[in-house]
mmCIF file with all atom_site columns, C-alpha atoms in Angstrom:
data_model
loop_
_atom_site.group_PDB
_atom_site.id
_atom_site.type_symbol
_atom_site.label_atom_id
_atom_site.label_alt_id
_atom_site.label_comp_id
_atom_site.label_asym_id
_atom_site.label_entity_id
_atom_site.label_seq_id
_atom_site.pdbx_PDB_ins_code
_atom_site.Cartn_x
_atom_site.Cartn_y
_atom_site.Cartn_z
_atom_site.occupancy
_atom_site.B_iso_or_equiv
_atom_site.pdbx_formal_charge
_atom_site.auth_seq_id
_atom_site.auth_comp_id
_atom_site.auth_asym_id
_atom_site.auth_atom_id
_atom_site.pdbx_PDB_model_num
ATOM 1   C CA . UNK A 1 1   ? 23.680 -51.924 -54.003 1.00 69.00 ? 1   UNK A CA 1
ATOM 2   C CA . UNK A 1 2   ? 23.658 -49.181 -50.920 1.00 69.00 ? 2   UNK A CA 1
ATOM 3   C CA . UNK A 1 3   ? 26.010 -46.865 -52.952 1.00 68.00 ? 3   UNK A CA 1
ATOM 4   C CA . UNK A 1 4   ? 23.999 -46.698 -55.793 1.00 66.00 ? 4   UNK A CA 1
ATOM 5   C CA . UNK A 1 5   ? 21.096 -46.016 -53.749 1.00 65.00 ? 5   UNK A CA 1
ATOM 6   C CA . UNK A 1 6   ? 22.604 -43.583 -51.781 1.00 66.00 ? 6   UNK A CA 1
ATOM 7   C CA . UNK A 1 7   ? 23.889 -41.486 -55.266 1.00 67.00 ? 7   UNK A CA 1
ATOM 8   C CA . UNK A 1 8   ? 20.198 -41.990 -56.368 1.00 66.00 ? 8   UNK A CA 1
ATOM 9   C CA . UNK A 1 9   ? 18.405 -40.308 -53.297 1.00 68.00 ? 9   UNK A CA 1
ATOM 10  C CA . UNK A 1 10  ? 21.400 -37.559 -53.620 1.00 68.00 ? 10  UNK A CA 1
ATOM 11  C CA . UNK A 1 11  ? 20.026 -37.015 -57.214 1.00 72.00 ? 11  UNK A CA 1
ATOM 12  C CA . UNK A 1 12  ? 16.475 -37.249 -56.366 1.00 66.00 ? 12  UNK A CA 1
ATOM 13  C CA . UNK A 1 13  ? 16.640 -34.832 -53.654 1.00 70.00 ? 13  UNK A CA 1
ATOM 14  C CA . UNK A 1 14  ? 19.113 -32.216 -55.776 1.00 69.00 ? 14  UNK A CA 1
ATOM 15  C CA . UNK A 1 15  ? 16.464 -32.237 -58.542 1.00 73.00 ? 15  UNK A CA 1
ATOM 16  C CA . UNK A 1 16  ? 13.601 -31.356 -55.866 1.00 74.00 ? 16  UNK A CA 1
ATOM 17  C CA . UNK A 1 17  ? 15.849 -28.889 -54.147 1.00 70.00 ? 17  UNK A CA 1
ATOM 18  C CA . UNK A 1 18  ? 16.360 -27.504 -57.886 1.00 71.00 ? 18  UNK A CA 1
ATOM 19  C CA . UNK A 1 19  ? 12.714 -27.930 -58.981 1.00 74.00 ? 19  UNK A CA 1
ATOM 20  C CA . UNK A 1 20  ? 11.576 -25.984 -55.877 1.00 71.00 ? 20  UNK A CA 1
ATOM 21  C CA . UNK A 1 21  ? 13.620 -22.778 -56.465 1.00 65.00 ? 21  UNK A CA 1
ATOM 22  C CA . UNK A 1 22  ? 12.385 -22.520 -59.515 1.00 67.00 ? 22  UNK A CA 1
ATOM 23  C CA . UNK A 1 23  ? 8.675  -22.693 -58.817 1.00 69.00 ? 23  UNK A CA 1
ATOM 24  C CA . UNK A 1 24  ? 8.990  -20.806 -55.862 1.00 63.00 ? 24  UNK A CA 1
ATOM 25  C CA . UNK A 1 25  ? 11.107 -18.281 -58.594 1.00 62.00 ? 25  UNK A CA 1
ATOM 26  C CA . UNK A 1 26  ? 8.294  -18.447 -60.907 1.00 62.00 ? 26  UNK A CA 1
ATOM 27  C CA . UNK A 1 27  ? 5.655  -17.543 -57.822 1.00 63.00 ? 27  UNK A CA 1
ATOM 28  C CA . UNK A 1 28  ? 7.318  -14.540 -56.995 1.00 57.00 ? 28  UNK A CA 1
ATOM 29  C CA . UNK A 1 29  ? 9.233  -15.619 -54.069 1.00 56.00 ? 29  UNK A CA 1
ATOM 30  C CA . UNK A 1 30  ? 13.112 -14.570 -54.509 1.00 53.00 ? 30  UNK A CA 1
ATOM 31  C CA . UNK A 1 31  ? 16.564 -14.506 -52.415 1.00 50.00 ? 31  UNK A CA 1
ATOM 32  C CA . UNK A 1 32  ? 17.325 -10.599 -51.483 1.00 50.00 ? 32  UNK A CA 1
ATOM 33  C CA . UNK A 1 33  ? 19.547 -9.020  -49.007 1.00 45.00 ? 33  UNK A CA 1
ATOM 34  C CA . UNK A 1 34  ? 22.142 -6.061  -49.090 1.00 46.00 ? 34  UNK A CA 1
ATOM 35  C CA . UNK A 1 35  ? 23.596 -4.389  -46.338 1.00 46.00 ? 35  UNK A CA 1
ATOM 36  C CA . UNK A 1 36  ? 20.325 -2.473  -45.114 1.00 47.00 ? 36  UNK A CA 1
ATOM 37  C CA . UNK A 1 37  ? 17.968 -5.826  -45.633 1.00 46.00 ? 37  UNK A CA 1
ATOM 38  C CA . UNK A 1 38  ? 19.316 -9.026  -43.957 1.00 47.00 ? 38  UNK A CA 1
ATOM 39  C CA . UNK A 1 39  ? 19.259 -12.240 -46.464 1.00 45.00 ? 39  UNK A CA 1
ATOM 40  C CA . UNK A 1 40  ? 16.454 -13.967 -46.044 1.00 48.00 ? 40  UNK A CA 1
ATOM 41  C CA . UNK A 1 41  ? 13.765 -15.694 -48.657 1.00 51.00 ? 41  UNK A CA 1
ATOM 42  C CA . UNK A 1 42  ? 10.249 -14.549 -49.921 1.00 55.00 ? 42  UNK A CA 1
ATOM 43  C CA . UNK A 1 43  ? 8.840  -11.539 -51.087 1.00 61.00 ? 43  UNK A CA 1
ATOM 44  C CA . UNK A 1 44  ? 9.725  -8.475  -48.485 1.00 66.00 ? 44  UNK A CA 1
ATOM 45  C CA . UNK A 1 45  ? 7.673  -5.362  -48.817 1.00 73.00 ? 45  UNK A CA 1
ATOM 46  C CA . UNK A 1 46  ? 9.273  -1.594  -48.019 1.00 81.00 ? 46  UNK A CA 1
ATOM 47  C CA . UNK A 1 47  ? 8.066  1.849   -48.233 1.00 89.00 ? 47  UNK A CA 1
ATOM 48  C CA . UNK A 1 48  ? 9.801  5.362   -47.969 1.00 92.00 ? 48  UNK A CA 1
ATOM 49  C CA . UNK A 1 49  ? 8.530  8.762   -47.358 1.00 95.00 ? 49  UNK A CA 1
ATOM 50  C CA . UNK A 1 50  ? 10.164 12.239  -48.261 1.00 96.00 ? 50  UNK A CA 1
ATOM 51  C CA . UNK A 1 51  ? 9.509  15.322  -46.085 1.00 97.00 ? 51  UNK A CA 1
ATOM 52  C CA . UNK A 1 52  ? 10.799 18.746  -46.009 1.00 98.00 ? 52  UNK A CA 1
ATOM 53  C CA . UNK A 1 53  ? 10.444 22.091  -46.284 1.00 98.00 ? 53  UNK A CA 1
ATOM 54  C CA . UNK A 1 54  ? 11.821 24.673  -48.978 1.00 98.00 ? 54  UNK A CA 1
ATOM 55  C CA . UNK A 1 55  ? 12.965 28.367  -47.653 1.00 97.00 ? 55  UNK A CA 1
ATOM 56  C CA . UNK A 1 56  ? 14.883 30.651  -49.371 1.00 95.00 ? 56  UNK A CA 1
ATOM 57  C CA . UNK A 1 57  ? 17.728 31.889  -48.114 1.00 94.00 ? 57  UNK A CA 1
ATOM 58  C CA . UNK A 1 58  ? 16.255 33.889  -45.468 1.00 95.00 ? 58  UNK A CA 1
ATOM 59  C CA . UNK A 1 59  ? 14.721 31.396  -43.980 1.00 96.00 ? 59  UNK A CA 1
ATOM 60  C CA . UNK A 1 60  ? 11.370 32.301  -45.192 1.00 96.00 ? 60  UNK A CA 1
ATOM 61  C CA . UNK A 1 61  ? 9.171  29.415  -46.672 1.00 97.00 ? 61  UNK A CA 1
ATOM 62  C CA . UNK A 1 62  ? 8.065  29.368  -50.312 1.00 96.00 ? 62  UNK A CA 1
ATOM 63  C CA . UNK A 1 63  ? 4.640  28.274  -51.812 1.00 95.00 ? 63  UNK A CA 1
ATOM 64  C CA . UNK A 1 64  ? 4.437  26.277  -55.289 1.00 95.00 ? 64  UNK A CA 1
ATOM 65  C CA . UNK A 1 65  ? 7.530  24.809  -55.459 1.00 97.00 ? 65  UNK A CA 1
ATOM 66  C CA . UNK A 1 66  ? 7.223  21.844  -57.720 1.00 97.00 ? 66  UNK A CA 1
ATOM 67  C CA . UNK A 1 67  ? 9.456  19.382  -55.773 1.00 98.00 ? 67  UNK A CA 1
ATOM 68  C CA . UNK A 1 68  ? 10.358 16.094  -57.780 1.00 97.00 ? 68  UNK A CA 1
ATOM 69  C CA . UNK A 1 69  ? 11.868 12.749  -55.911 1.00 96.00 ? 69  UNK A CA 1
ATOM 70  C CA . UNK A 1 70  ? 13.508 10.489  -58.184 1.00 96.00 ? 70  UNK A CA 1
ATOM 71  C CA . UNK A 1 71  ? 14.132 7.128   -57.004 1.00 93.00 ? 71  UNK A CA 1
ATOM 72  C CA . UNK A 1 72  ? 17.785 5.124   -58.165 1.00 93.00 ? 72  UNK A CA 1
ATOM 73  C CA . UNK A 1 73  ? 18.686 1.929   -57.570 1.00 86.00 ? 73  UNK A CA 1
ATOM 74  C CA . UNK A 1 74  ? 21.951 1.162   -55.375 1.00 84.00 ? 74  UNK A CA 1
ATOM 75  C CA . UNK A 1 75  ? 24.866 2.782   -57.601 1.00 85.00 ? 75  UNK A CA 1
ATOM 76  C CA . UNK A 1 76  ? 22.116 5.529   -58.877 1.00 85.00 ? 76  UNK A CA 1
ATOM 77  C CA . UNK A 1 77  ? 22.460 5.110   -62.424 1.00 88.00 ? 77  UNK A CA 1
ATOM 78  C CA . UNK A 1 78  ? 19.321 3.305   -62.908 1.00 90.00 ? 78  UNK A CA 1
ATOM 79  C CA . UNK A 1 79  ? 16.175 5.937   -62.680 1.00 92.00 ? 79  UNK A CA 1
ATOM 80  C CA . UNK A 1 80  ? 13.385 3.480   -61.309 1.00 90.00 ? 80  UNK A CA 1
ATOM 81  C CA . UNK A 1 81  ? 10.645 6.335   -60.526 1.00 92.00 ? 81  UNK A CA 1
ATOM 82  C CA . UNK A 1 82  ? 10.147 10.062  -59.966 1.00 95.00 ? 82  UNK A CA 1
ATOM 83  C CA . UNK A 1 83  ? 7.012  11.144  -57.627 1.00 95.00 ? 83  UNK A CA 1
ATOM 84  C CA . UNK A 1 84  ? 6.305  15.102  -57.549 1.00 96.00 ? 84  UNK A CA 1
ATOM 85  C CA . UNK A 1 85  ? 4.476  17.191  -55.205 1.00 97.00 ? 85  UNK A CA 1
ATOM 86  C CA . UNK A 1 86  ? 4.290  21.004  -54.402 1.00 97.00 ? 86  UNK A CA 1
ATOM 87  C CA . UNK A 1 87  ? 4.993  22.692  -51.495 1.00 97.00 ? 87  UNK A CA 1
ATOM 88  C CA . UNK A 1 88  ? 2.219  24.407  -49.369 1.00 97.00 ? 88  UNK A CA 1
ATOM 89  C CA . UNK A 1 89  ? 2.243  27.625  -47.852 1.00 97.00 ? 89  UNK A CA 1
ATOM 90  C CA . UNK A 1 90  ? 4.401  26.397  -45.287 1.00 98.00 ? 90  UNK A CA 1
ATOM 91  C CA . UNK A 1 91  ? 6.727  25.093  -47.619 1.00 97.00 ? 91  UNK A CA 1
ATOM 92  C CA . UNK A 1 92  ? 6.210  21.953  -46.742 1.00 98.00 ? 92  UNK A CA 1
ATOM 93  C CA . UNK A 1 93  ? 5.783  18.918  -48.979 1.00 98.00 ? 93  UNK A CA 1
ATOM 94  C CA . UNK A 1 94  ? 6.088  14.803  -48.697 1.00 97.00 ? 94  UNK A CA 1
ATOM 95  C CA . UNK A 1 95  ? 6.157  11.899  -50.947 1.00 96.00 ? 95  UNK A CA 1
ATOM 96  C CA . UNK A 1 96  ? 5.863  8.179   -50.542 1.00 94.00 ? 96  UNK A CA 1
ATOM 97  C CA . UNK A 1 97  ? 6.531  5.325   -52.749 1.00 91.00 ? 97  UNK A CA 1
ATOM 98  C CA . UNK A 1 98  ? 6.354  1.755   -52.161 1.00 84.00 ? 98  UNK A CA 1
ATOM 99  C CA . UNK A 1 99  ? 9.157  0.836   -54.537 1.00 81.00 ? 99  UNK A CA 1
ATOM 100 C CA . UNK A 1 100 ? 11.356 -1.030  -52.383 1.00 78.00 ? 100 UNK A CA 1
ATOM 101 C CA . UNK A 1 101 ? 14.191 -0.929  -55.010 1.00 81.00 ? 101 UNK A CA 1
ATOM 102 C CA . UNK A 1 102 ? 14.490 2.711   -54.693 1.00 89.00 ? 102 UNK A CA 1
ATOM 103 C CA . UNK A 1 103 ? 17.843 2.962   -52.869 1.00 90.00 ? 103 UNK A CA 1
ATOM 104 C CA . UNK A 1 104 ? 19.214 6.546   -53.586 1.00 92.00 ? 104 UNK A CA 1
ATOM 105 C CA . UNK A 1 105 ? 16.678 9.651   -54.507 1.00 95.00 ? 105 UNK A CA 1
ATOM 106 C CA . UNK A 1 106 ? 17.492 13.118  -55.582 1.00 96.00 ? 106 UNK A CA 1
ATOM 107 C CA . UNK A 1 107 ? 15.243 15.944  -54.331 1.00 97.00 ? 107 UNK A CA 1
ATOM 108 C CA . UNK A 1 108 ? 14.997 18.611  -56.759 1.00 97.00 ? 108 UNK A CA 1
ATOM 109 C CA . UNK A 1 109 ? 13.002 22.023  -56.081 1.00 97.00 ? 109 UNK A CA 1
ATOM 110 C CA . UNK A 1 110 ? 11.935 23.993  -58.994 1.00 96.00 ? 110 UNK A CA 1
ATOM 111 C CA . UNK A 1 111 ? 10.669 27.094  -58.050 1.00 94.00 ? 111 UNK A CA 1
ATOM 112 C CA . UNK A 1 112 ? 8.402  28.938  -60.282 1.00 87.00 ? 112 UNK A CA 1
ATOM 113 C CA . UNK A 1 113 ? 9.085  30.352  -63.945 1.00 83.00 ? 113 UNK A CA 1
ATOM 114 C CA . UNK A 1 114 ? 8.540  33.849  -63.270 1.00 83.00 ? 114 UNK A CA 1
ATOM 115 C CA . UNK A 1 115 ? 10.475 33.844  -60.053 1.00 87.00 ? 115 UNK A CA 1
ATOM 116 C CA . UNK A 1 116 ? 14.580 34.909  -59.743 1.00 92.00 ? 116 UNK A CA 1
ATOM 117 C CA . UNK A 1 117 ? 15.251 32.046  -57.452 1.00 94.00 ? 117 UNK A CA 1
ATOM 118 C CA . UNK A 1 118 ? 17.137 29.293  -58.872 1.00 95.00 ? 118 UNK A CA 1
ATOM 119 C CA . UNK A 1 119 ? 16.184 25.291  -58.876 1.00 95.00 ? 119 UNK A CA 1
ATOM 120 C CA . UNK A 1 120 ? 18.783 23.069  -56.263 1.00 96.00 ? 120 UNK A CA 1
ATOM 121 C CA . UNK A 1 121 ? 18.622 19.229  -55.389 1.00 96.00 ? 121 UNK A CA 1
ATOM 122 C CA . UNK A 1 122 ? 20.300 17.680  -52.458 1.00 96.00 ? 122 UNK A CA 1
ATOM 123 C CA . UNK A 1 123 ? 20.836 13.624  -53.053 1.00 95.00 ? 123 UNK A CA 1
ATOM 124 C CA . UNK A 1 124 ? 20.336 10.990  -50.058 1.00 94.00 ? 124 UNK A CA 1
ATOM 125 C CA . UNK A 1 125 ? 20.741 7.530   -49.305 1.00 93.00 ? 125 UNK A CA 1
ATOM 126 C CA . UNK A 1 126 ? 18.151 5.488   -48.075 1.00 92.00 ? 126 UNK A CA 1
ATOM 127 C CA . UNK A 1 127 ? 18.410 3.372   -45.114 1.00 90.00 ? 127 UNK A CA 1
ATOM 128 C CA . UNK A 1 128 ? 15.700 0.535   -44.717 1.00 89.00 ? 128 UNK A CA 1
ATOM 129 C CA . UNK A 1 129 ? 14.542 -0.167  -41.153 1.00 88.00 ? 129 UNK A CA 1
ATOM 130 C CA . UNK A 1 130 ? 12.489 -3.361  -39.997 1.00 86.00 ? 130 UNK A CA 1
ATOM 131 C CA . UNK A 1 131 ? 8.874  -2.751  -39.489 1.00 83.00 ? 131 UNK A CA 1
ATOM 132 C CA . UNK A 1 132 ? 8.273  -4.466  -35.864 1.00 83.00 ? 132 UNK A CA 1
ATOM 133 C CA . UNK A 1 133 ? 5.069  -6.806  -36.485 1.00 75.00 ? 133 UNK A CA 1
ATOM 134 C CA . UNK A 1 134 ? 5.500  -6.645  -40.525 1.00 67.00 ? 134 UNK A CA 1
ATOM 135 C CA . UNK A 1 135 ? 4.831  -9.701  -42.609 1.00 63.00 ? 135 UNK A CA 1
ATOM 136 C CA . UNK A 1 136 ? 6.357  -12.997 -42.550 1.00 59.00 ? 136 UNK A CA 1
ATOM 137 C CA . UNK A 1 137 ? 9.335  -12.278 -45.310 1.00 65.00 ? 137 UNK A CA 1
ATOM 138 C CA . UNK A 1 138 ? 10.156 -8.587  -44.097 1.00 72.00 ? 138 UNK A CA 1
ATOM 139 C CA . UNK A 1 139 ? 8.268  -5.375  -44.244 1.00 81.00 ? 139 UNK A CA 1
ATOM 140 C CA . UNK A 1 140 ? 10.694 -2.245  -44.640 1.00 86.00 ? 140 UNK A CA 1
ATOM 141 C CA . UNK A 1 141 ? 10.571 1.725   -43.736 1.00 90.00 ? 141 UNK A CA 1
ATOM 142 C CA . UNK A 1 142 ? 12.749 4.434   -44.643 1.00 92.00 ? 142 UNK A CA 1
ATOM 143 C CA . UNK A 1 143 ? 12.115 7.677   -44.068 1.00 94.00 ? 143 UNK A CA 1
ATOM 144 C CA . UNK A 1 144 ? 13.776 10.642  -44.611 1.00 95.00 ? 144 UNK A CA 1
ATOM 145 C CA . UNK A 1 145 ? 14.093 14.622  -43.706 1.00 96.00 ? 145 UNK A CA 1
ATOM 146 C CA . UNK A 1 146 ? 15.387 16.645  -46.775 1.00 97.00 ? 146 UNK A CA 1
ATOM 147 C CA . UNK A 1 147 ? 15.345 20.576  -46.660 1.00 97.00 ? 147 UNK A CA 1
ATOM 148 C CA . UNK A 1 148 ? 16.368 22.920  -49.418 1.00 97.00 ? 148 UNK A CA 1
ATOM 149 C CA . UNK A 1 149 ? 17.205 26.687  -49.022 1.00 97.00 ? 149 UNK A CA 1
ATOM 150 C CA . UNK A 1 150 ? 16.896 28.214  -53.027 1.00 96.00 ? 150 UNK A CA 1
ATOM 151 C CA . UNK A 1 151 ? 19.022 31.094  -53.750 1.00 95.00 ? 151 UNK A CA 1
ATOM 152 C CA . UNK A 1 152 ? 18.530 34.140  -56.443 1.00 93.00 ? 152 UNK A CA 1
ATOM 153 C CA . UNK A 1 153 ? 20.152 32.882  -60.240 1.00 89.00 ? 153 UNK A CA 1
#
């Protein structure tokens, strides 16, 4: 009977359609894709780096600052890392992560314990950009500039 057969293959080919989302689930490969990453399938790779420089409030740059980036996810109520790093005698400092989830980070400069300046943070949203020649499911880059001027307590 060609209806029968026909509500066979339909079932058949469901199943494998079923079967093969959940092995490729199981291998690692899933669906993503927000606003800043298009929908696509596999396993898409991103970066992002954190530069900056920390002054006080004349402008002049400050050495030792412990300066700690912690990563959020989306709505930032979900701490998924924090990278540190201190700042030279430029006042310079940068961090990178390859934690793609990391959506949202808050910068915050602690200057030194014997020092009258006070610790600030400034918060910023990542935006993911498409690595030209990346891999085959999506390499990613964000990258941002955050300066922070400390004032006395």
């Amino acid at each position: 009977n060609p209806k029968v057969m026909k509500k066979a293959k339909i079932r058949v080919s469901s199943f494998l359609a079923k079967a093969c989302s959940v092995g490729l689930a199981l291998l690692g490969f899933t669906s993503c894709g927000d606003e800043n990453v298009p929908l696509m399938y596999g396993s898409p790779t991103g970066q992002y780096q954190v530069n900056g420089m920390v002054t006080d409030v004349d402008n002049r740059p400050l050495e030792n600052v412990e300066v700690e980036v912690k990563g959020y996810n989306r709505r930032g109520n979900h701490l998924l890392e924090s990278k540190k790093d201190t700042t030279d005698a430029n006042g310079a400092y940068s961090v990178k992560s390859g934690n793609f989830s990391v959506q949202r980070i808050t910068v915050v400069a602690r200057p030194e314990k014997e020092t009258s300046l006070a610790t600030d943070s400034a918060q910023v949203f990542l935006k993911y950009n498409s690595v030209p020649g990346g891999n085959s499911f999506g390499e990613y880059k964000a990258e941002s500039t955050v300066d922070i001027k400390l004032k006395e307590k």
